[in-house]
CSV table of C-alpha atoms in Angstrom, one decimal:
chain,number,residue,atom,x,y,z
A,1,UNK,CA,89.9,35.3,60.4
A,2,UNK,CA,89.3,35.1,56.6
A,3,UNK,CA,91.5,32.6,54.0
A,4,UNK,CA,95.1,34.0,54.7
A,5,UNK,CA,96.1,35.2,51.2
A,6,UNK,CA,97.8,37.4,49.9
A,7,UNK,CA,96.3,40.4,48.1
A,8,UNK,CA,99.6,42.7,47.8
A,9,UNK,CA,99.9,41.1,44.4
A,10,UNK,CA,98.2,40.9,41.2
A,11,UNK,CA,96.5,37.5,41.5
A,12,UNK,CA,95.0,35.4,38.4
A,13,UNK,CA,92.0,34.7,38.6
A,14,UNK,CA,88.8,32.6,37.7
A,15,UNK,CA,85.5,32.9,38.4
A,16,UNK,CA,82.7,29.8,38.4
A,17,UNK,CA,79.2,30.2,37.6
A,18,UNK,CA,76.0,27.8,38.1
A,19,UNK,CA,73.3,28.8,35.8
A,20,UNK,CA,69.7,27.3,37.8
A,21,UNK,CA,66.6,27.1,36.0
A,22,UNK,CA,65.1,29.7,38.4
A,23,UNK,CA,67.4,32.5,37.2
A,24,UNK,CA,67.3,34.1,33.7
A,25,UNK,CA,70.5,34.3,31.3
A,26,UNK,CA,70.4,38.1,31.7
A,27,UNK,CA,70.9,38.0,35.9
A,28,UNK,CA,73.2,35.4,35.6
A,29,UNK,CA,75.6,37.2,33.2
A,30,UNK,CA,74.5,40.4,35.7
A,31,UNK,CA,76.1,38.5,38.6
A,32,UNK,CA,78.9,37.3,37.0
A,33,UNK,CA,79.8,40.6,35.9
A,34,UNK,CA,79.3,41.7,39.7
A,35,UNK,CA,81.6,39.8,40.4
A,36,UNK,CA,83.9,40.5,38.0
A,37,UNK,CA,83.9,44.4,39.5
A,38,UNK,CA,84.2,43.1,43.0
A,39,UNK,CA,87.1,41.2,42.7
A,40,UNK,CA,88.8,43.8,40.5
A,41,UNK,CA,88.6,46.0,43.4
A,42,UNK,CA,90.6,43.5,45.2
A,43,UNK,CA,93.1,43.7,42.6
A,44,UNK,CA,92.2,40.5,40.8
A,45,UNK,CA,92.6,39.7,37.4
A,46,UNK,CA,90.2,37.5,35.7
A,47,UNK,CA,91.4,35.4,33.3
A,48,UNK,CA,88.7,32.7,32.2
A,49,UNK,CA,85.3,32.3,33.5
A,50,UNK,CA,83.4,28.9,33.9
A,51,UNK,CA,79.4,28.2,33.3
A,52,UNK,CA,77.7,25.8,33.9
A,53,UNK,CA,74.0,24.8,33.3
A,54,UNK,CA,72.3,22.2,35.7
A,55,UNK,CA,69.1,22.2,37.5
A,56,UNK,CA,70.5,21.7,41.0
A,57,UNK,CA,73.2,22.3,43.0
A,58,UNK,CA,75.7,19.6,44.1
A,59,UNK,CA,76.1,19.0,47.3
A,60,UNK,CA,79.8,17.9,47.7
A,61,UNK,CA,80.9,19.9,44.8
A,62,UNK,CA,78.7,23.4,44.2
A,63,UNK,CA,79.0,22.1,40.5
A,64,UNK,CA,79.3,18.6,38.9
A,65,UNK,CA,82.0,16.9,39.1
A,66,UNK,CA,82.7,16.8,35.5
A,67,UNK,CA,83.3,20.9,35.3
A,68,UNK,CA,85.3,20.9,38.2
A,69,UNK,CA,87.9,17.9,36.2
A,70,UNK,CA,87.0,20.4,33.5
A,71,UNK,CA,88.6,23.5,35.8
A,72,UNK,CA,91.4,21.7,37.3
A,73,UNK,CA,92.5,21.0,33.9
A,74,UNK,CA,92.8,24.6,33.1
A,75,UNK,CA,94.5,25.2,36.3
A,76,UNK,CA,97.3,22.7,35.1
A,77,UNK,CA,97.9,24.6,32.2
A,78,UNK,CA,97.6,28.5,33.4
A,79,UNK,CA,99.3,30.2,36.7
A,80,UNK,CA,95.9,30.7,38.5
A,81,UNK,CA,95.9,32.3,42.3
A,82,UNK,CA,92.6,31.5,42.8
A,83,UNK,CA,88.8,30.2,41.9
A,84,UNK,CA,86.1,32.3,42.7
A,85,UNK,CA,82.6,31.2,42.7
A,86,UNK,CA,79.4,33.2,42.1
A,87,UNK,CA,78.0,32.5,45.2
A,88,UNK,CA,78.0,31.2,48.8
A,89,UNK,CA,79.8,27.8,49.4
A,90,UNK,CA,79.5,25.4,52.3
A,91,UNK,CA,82.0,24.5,54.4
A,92,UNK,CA,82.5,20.8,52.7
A,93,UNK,CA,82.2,22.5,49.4
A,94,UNK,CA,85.2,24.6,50.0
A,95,UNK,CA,87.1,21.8,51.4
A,96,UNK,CA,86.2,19.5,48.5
A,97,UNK,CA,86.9,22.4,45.9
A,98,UNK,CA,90.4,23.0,47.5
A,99,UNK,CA,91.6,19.6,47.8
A,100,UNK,CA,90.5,18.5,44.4
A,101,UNK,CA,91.8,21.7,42.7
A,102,UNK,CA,94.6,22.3,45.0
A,103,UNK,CA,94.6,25.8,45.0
A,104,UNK,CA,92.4,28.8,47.3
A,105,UNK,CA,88.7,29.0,46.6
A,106,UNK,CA,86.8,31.6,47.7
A,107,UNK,CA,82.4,31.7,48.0
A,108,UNK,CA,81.5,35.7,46.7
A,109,UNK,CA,80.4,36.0,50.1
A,110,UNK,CA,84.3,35.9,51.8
A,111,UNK,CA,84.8,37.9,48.1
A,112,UNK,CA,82.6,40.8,49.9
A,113,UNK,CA,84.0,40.4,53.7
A,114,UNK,CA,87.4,40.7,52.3
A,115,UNK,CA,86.6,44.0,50.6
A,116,UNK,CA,84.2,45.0,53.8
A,117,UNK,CA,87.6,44.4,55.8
A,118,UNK,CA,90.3,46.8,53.3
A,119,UNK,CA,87.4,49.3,53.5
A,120,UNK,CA,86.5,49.8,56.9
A,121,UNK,CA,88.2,53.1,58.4
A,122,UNK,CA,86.4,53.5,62.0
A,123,UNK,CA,86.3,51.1,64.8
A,124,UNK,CA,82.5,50.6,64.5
A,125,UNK,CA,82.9,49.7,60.6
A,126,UNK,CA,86.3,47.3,62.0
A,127,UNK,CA,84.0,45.5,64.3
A,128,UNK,CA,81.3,44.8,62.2
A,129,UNK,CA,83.2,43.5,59.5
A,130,UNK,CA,84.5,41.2,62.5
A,131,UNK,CA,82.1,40.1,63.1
A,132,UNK,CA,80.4,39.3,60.6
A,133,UNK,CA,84.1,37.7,59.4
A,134,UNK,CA,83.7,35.2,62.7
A,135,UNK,CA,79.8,34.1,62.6
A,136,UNK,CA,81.2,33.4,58.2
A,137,UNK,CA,83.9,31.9,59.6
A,138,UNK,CA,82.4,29.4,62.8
A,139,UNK,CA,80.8,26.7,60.6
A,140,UNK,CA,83.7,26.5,58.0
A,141,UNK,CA,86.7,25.7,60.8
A,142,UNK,CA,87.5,22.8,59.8
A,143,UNK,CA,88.0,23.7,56.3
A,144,UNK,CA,90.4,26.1,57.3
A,145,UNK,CA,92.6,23.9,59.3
A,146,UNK,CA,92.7,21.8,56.3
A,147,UNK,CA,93.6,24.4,54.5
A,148,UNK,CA,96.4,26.1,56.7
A,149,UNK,CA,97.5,22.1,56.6
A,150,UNK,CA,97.5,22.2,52.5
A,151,UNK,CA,99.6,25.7,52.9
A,152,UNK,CA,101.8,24.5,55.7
A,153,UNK,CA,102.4,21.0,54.0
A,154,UNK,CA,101.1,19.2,57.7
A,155,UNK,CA,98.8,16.8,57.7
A,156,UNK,CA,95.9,18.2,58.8
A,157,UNK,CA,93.1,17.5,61.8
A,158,UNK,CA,93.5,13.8,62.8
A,159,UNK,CA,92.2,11.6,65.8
A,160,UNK,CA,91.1,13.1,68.7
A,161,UNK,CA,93.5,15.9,69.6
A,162,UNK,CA,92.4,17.5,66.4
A,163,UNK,CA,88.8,17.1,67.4
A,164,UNK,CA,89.7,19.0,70.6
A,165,UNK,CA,91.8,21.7,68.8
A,166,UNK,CA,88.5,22.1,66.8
A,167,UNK,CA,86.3,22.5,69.9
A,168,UNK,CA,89.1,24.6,71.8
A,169,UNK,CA,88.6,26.9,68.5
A,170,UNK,CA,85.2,26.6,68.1
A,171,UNK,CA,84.9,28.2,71.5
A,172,UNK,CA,87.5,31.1,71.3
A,173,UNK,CA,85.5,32.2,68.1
A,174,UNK,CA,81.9,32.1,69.9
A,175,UNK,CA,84.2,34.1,72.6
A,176,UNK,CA,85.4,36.6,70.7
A,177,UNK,CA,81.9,37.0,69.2
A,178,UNK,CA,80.1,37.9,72.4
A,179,UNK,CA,82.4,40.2,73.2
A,180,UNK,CA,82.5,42.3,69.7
A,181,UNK,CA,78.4,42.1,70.2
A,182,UNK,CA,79.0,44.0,73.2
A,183,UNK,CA,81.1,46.1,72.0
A,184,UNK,CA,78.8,47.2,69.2
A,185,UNK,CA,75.9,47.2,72.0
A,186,UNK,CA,77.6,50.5,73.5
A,187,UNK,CA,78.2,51.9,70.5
A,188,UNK,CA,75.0,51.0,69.3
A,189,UNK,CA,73.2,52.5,72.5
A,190,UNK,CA,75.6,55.8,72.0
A,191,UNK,CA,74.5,56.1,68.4
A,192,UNK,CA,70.7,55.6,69.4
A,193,UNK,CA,71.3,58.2,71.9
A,194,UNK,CA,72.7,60.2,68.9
A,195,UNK,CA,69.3,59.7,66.5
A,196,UNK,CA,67.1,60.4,69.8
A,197,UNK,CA,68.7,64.3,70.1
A,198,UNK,CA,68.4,63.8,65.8
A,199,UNK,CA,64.3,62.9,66.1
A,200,UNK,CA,63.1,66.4,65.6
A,201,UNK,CA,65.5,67.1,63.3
A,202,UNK,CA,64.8,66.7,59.0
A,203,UNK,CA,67.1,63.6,58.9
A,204,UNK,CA,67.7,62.5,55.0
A,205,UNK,CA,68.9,59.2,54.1
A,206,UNK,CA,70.9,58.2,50.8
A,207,UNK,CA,70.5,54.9,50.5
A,208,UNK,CA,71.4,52.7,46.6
A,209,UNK,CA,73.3,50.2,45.2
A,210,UNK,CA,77.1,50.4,45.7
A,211,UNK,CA,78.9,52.7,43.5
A,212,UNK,CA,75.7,54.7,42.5
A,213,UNK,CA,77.1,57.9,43.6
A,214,UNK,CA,76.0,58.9,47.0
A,215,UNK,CA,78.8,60.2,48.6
A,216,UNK,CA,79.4,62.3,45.2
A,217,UNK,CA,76.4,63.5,45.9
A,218,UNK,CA,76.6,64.3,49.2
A,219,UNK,CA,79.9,65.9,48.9
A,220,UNK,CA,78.2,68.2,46.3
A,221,UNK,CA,75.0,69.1,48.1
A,222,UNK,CA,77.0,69.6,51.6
A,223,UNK,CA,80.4,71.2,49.8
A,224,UNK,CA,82.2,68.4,51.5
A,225,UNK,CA,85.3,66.5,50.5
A,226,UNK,CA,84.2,62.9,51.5
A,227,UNK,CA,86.1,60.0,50.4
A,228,UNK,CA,83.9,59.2,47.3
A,229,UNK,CA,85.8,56.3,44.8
A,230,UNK,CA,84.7,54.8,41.3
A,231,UNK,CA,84.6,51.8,42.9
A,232,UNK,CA,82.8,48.9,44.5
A,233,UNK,CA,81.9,49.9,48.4
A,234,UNK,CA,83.9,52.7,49.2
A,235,UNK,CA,82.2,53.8,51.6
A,236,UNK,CA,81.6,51.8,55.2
A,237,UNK,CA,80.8,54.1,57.9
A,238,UNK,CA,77.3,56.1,58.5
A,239,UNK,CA,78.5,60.0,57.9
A,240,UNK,CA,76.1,62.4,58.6
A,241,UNK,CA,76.3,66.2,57.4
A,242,UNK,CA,74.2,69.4,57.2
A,243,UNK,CA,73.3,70.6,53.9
A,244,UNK,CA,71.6,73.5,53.2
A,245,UNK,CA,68.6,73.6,50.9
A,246,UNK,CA,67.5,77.1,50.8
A,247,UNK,CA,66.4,79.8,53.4
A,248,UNK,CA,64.2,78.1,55.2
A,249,UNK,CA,65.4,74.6,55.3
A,250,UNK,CA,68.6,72.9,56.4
A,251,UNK,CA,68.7,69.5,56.6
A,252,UNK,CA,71.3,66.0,58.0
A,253,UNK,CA,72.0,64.3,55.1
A,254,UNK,CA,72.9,60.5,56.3
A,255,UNK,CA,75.5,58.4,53.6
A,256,UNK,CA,74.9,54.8,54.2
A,257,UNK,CA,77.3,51.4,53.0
A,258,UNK,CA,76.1,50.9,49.3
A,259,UNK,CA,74.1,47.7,48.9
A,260,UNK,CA,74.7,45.0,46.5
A,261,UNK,CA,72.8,41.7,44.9
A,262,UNK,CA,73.7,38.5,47.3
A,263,UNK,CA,74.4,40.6,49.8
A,264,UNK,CA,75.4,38.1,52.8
A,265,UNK,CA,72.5,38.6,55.2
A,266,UNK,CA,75.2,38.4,58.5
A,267,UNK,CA,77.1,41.2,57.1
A,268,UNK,CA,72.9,43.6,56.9
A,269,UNK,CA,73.0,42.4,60.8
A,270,UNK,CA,76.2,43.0,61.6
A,271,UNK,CA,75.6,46.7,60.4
A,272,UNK,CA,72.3,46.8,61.9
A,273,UNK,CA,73.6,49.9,63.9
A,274,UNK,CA,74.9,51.8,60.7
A,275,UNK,CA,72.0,50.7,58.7
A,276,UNK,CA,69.4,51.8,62.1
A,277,UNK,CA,70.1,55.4,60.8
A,278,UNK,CA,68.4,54.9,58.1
A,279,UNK,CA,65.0,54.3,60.0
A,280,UNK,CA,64.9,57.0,62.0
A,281,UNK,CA,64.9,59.5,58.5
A,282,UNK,CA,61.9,61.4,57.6
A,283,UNK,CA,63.1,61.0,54.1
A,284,UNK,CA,65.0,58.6,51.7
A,285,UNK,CA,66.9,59.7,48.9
A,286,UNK,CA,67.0,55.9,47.2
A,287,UNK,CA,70.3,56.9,44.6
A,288,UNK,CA,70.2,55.0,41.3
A,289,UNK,CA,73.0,54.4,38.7
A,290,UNK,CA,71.0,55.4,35.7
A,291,UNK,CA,74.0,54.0,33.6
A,292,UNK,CA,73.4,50.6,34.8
A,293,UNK,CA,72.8,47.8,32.8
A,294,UNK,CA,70.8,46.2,35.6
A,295,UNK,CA,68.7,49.0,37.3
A,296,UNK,CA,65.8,46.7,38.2
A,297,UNK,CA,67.4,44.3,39.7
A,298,UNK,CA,69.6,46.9,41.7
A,299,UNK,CA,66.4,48.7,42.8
A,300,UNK,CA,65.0,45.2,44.0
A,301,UNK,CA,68.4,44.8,46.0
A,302,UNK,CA,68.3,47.8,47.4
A,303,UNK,CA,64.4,47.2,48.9
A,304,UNK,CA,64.9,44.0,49.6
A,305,UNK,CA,67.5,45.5,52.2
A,306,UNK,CA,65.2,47.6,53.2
A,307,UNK,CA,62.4,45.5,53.8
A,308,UNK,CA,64.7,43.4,56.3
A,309,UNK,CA,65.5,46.8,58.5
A,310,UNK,CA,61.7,47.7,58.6
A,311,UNK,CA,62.2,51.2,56.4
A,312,UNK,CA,60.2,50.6,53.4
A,313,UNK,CA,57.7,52.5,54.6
A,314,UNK,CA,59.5,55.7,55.0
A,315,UNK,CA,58.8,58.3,52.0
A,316,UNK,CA,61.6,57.8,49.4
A,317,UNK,CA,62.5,60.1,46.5
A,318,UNK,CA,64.2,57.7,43.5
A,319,UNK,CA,67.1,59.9,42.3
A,320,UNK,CA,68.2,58.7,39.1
A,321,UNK,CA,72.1,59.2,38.7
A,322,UNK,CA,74.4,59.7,36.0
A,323,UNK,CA,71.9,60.2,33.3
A,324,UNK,CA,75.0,61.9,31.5
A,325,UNK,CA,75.8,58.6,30.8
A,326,UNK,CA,72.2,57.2,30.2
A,327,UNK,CA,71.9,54.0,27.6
A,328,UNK,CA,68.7,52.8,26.9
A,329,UNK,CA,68.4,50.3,29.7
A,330,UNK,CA,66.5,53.7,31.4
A,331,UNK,CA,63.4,53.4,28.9
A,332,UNK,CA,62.2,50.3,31.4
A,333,UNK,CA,62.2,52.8,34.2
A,334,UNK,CA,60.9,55.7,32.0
A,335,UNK,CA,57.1,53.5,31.6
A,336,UNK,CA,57.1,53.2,35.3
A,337,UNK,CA,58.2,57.1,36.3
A,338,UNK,CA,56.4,58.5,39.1
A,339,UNK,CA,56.4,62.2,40.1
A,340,UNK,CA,58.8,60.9,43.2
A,341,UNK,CA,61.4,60.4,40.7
A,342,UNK,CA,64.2,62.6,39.3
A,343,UNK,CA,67.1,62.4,37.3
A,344,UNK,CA,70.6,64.1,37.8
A,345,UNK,CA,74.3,64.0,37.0
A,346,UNK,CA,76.4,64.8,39.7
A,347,UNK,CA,79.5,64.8,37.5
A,348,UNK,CA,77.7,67.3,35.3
A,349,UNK,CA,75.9,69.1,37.8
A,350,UNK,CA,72.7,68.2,36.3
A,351,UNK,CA,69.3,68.1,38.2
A,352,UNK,CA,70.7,69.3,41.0
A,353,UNK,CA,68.2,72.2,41.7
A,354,UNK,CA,65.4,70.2,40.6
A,355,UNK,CA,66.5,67.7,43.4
A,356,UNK,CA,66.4,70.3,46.2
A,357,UNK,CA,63.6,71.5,45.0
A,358,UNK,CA,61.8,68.1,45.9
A,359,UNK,CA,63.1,67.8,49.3
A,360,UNK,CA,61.7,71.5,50.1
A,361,UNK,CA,58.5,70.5,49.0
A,362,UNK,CA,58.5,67.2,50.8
A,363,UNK,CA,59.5,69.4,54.4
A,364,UNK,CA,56.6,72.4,53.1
């Protein structure tokens, strides 16, 4: 469904940046490093990295056409697998980008759906990756053909039989996405039957940025053996277990799919019944990396999620992780502390108490 590629192998890398007016130096460099750590984690190397500053964005190209002489220049002279740019392409971007510099291009949005697709383990997390993968994929078939035809060595989508083959496609795809939405429908309506027996129960969400440390967490507070990685979302699927506070209160804690800045807005609806857990929680435990070098803006990701499935509103406890490894990025955070706030290191087993002390006092 995606770019065919192949990921078995170390590919080389480079990554493209366009520095607008409207963002500042410090998120730019932020994203770029993002990306950096997403594409690692599909076992890229990144071997130069490409910046330009312009005060719009080219239509045909992304970036001018100078830089991208500039890149397939450097592509001449190094063995590169692939360009990666910071950010979501067109359709007749990609198939400009690929013709001129002869070589797989990839938006960070197919960056993320390719990850979303080696991580997903059940069949809900499969389907919504496919989805999302298809409605990604729908306005960008013809760049595909032509790029199967660049692979191939064919010549591509010509005269009216192509125009028909694109239709014919065009149609399969819309088919096959009307019948994963039902699909997730029943399993939507099975896991809303699920939070309907769950209403009167204390239902706690984790919710953060990806690799914050949730399911650490959660395998700590509900002596569970999770998969939890150092790495970029490694976990897809909704997992709900019971933890116990203290005599008096038990609770379901709920691990959610890690957020992420620019992340695609098909792939929030395409989760939309993952991420519907989250509403129906009494509580949110809103997990922070406190080691970050960009906690606001990760807080502002993470809410701005939020706000889009209507759960803003529901109390939220901001759990400040890994302050074992704090720098001093944390004193912005410190002038803005709020008694709804506590820091922890689940790694050192820090806070911990503290922590469940909150959430018994919130149930009180």
């Amino acid at each position: 469904m995606l770019t065919e590629f192949n990921f078995e192998k170390e590919n080389q890398v480079v990554i493209v940046s366009l520095k607008l007016p409207s963002i500042s130096d410090e998120e730019n460099n932020n994203s770029i490093e993002e990306l950096k750590l997403l594409s690692q984690t599909l076992g890229f190397a990144v071997k130069e990295i490409f910046v330009q500053k312009k005060d719009r964005i080219e239509p045909d190209y992304y970036i001018g056409k100078g830089k991208v002489e500039e890149i397939k220049l450097y592509l001449s002279d190094n063995n590169i697998d692939a360009v990666l740019f910071d950010s979501e392409l067109t359709g007749v971007q990609e198939r400009n980008l690929e013709k001129l510099l002869n070589t797989t291009i990839f938006g960070r949005t197919e960056v993320i759906l390719h990850i979303f697709k080696k991580r997903a383990r059940t069949n809900e997390a499969k389907l919504q990756v496919q989805l999302a993968s298809y409605e990604y994929m729908l306005p960008r078939l013809r760049n595909m053909w032509d790029h199967f035809s660049r692979v191939e060595g064919g010549i591509g989508l010509r005269g009216g039989e192509g125009e028909k083959q694109l239709e014919l496609d065009k149609r399969i795809i819309k088919n096959q996405i009307s019948k994963i939405k039902e699909k997730l429908k029943k399993i939507d309506k099975q896991m809303s039957n699920r939070r309907k027996n769950r209403e009167d129960t204390n239902l706690v969400s984790l919710v953060g940025y990806t690799n914050a440390g949730k399911t650490s967490l959660i395998n700590l507070l509900a002596k569970t053996n999770l998969f939890a990685e150092n790495m970029l979302f490694s976990t897809l699927d909704s997992t709900v277990r019971r933890v116990f506070i203290n005599d008096n209160l038990t609770i379901l804690l709920n691990d959610t799919v890690g957020f992420i800045n620019k992340l695609p807005h098909g792939l929030v609806a395409s989760f939309k019944s993952t991420l519907d857990e989250i509403t129906n929680s009494k509580l949110i435990l809103h997990i922070i990396d406190g080691s970050s070098h960009s906690i606001k803006n990760n807080i502002q990701s993470v809410n701005k999620v939020l706000e889009e499935i209507d759960a803003l509103n529901i109390p939220t406890i901001r759990v400040f992780n890994k302050i074992d490894l704090l720098n001093n990025g944390i004193s912005d955070i410190m002038e803005e502390k709020t008694e709804n706030d506590i820091f922890i290191s689940v790694k050192k087993k820090i806070g911990i108490e503290e922590l469940k002390e909150k959430i018994n006092k919130f149930f009180e």
